[in-house]
């Protein structure tokens, strides 16, 4: 297997991070990978907000806690944990937003996100793609916060990616469903 294929298979969703920040040169390389993703009709109508500011991350955590406490049981339980972090205490969080009026924007942003995950793994940095932040970003307070995060007018949250060095053991790979490929030769 070549290195690219190995990196793709080795990547796991990481949900425990060390507090240590990732090097800026690595972050730049990761974001470069993001913007080199393909996009429908080359529209590139995505936006990436890279958050490393601890006060801002704490502020988002408090909003998440408030919203999730009155959400479904699984969310409510998580939010009650005094050590709760919607981003698993990752030191870098990337909010990916896309032009709400652009066709295939979910696909475009997903491809950019996958580039981020793979580039991060290739540099020894753990990551997790998440859509659950939609739960609190979609509230009135969440929308106001997205504005402050520099999300352009008319853009919506698509997904969020956490980045940082993995704490503890790499999670075991989850078994992949079988028979999901049809070959016609
Ligand atoms: C569209 C999408 C949304 C996801 N949302 C979340 C999420 O909100 N929270 C989370 O912890 N993981 C989330 N994940 C990660 C998946 O749970 C994970 O990819 C899956 O369990 C397979 O594990 P692996 O990434 O380690 O191979 C999401 C993944 C995708 C593709």
XYZ file of C-alpha atoms and ligand atoms in Angstrom:
216
model
C 0.000 0.000 0.000
C 1.378 3.468 -0.748
C 1.560 6.216 1.881
C -1.635 7.971 0.790
C -3.646 4.756 1.057
C -2.074 3.999 4.437
C -2.960 7.454 5.763
C -6.563 7.092 4.552
C -6.929 3.764 6.378
C -5.080 4.857 9.522
C -7.235 7.969 10.141
C -9.698 7.612 13.003
C -12.144 10.063 14.534
C -10.296 11.355 17.587
C -12.368 12.404 20.606
C -9.611 12.956 23.195
C -6.939 15.604 22.737
C -3.819 16.869 24.458
C -3.932 20.595 25.268
C -0.771 21.211 23.186
C -1.416 23.388 20.125
C -0.501 22.174 16.626
C 2.339 23.985 14.814
C 1.280 26.872 12.626
C 3.183 25.491 9.619
C 1.113 22.283 9.893
C -2.122 24.271 10.194
C -1.206 26.241 7.072
C -0.476 23.010 5.162
C -3.800 21.543 6.317
C -5.769 24.621 5.233
C -3.952 24.609 1.899
C -5.161 21.009 1.458
C -8.699 22.160 2.299
C -8.867 24.788 -0.415
C -7.423 22.395 -3.004
C -10.477 20.162 -2.727
C -12.623 19.883 -5.837
C -15.904 21.778 -5.893
C -18.984 21.724 -8.098
C -18.456 23.935 -11.149
C -15.347 25.108 -9.283
C -17.547 27.367 -7.164
C -15.367 27.218 -4.027
C -18.187 28.888 -2.080
C -16.930 27.610 1.246
C -15.482 29.408 4.239
C -13.229 28.112 6.988
C -13.096 29.705 10.425
C -10.078 28.431 12.322
C -10.555 28.961 16.059
C -7.651 28.667 18.470
C -8.690 31.406 20.896
C -9.456 29.778 24.264
C -11.960 32.435 25.387
C -13.919 31.985 22.179
C -13.827 28.186 22.480
C -15.101 28.531 26.067
C -17.861 30.844 24.914
C -18.976 28.317 22.264
C -18.803 25.556 24.877
C -21.135 27.502 27.183
C -23.611 28.102 24.361
C -23.470 24.402 23.458
C -24.016 23.439 27.097
C -27.040 25.733 27.409
C -28.678 24.473 24.202
C -27.810 20.808 24.645
C -29.125 20.700 28.226
C -32.649 21.010 26.877
C -32.021 18.681 23.934
C -32.361 14.916 23.491
C -31.313 12.775 26.462
C -27.934 11.829 25.001
C -27.029 15.509 24.461
C -28.443 16.592 27.833
C -26.345 13.995 29.660
C -23.166 15.098 27.884
C -23.842 18.772 28.628
C -24.235 18.111 32.358
C -20.674 16.783 32.623
C -18.581 19.529 34.298
C -15.743 18.596 31.901
C -18.042 18.915 28.885
C -16.577 20.207 25.638
C -18.527 19.930 22.371
C -15.132 19.725 20.673
C -13.505 17.203 23.015
C -11.090 19.936 24.224
C -9.364 20.061 20.840
C -7.043 23.109 20.738
C -8.011 23.909 17.129
C -11.558 23.934 15.800
C -12.463 24.647 12.184
C -16.002 25.735 11.452
C -16.777 25.008 7.811
C -19.560 27.048 6.304
C -20.880 27.251 2.788
C -23.052 29.489 0.661
C -26.605 28.427 1.470
C -27.661 29.187 -2.106
C -24.982 27.123 -3.809
C -25.952 23.755 -5.265
C -23.953 20.785 -3.934
C -22.449 22.950 -1.184
C -22.657 20.060 1.292
C -20.566 17.933 -1.047
C -18.027 20.699 -1.640
C -17.568 21.297 2.073
C -17.438 17.567 2.819
C -14.635 17.118 0.302
C -12.711 20.031 1.804
C -13.281 18.520 5.249
C -11.975 15.133 4.118
C -8.848 16.820 2.741
C -8.374 18.394 6.177
C -8.743 15.035 7.943
C -6.309 13.262 5.619
C -3.754 16.093 5.600
C -3.904 16.202 9.414
C -3.395 12.447 9.708
C -0.418 12.635 7.346
C 1.159 15.126 9.781
C 0.426 13.027 12.877
C -2.467 15.280 13.936
C -5.775 13.825 15.104
C -9.142 15.065 13.886
C -12.880 14.536 13.993
C -15.527 15.786 11.596
C -18.771 16.710 13.339
C -22.212 17.825 12.288
C -23.677 17.907 15.825
C -22.576 21.567 16.374
C -25.449 22.365 14.012
C -27.670 21.745 17.036
C -26.399 24.883 18.797
C -25.194 26.924 15.805
C -28.740 26.840 14.386
C -30.205 28.682 17.396
C -30.590 32.470 17.420
C -27.578 32.853 19.693
C -25.654 30.368 17.537
C -26.412 32.370 14.387
C -25.170 35.566 16.070
C -22.020 33.728 17.114
C -21.426 32.454 13.560
C -21.526 36.084 12.389
C -18.866 36.968 14.948
C -16.818 33.997 13.712
C -16.596 35.660 10.314
C -19.041 33.355 8.567
C -20.025 35.348 5.471
C -23.564 36.662 5.001
C -25.786 33.997 3.433
C -23.457 31.162 4.449
C -24.575 28.349 6.769
C -22.725 25.962 9.047
C -22.042 22.690 7.220
C -19.715 20.868 9.598
C -17.000 21.426 12.160
C -13.612 19.729 12.336
C -11.530 19.359 15.481
C -7.733 19.168 15.300
C -5.061 18.358 17.851
C -2.723 15.712 19.155
C -4.494 12.549 20.216
C -4.521 11.777 23.947
C -4.103 8.086 24.777
C -4.526 5.199 22.396
C -5.702 5.442 18.805
C -9.318 4.157 18.740
C -9.828 0.739 17.221
C -11.129 0.949 13.663
C -14.842 0.313 13.405
C -15.683 -2.592 11.142
C -16.691 -1.469 7.686
C -19.997 -2.715 6.287
C -19.573 -5.410 3.742
C -21.094 -5.693 0.285
C -21.309 -1.972 -0.294
C -19.477 -2.112 -3.615
C -20.896 -3.537 -6.831
C -18.409 -4.355 -9.538
C -19.740 -4.730 -13.036
C -17.104 -6.024 -15.389
C -21.178 13.711 8.139
C -20.533 13.224 9.415
C -20.959 13.732 10.619
C -20.345 13.332 11.809
N -20.726 13.930 12.981
C -20.106 13.579 14.121
C -20.451 14.247 15.333
O -21.298 15.116 15.364
N -19.794 13.879 16.455
C -18.806 12.918 16.438
O -18.245 12.646 17.482
N -18.471 12.267 15.300
C -19.081 12.579 14.143
N -18.721 11.964 12.960
C -17.662 10.930 12.957
C -18.239 9.530 12.768
O -18.878 9.116 13.938
C -17.081 8.558 12.391
O -16.503 8.980 11.177
C -17.552 7.111 12.253
O -17.997 6.604 13.486
C -16.419 6.185 11.741
O -15.289 6.245 12.581
P -13.858 6.706 12.009
O -13.969 8.143 11.554
O -12.904 6.576 13.172
O -13.482 5.799 10.884
C -19.307 12.360 11.781
C -18.890 11.843 10.546
C -19.478 12.286 9.390
C -18.986 11.747 8.059
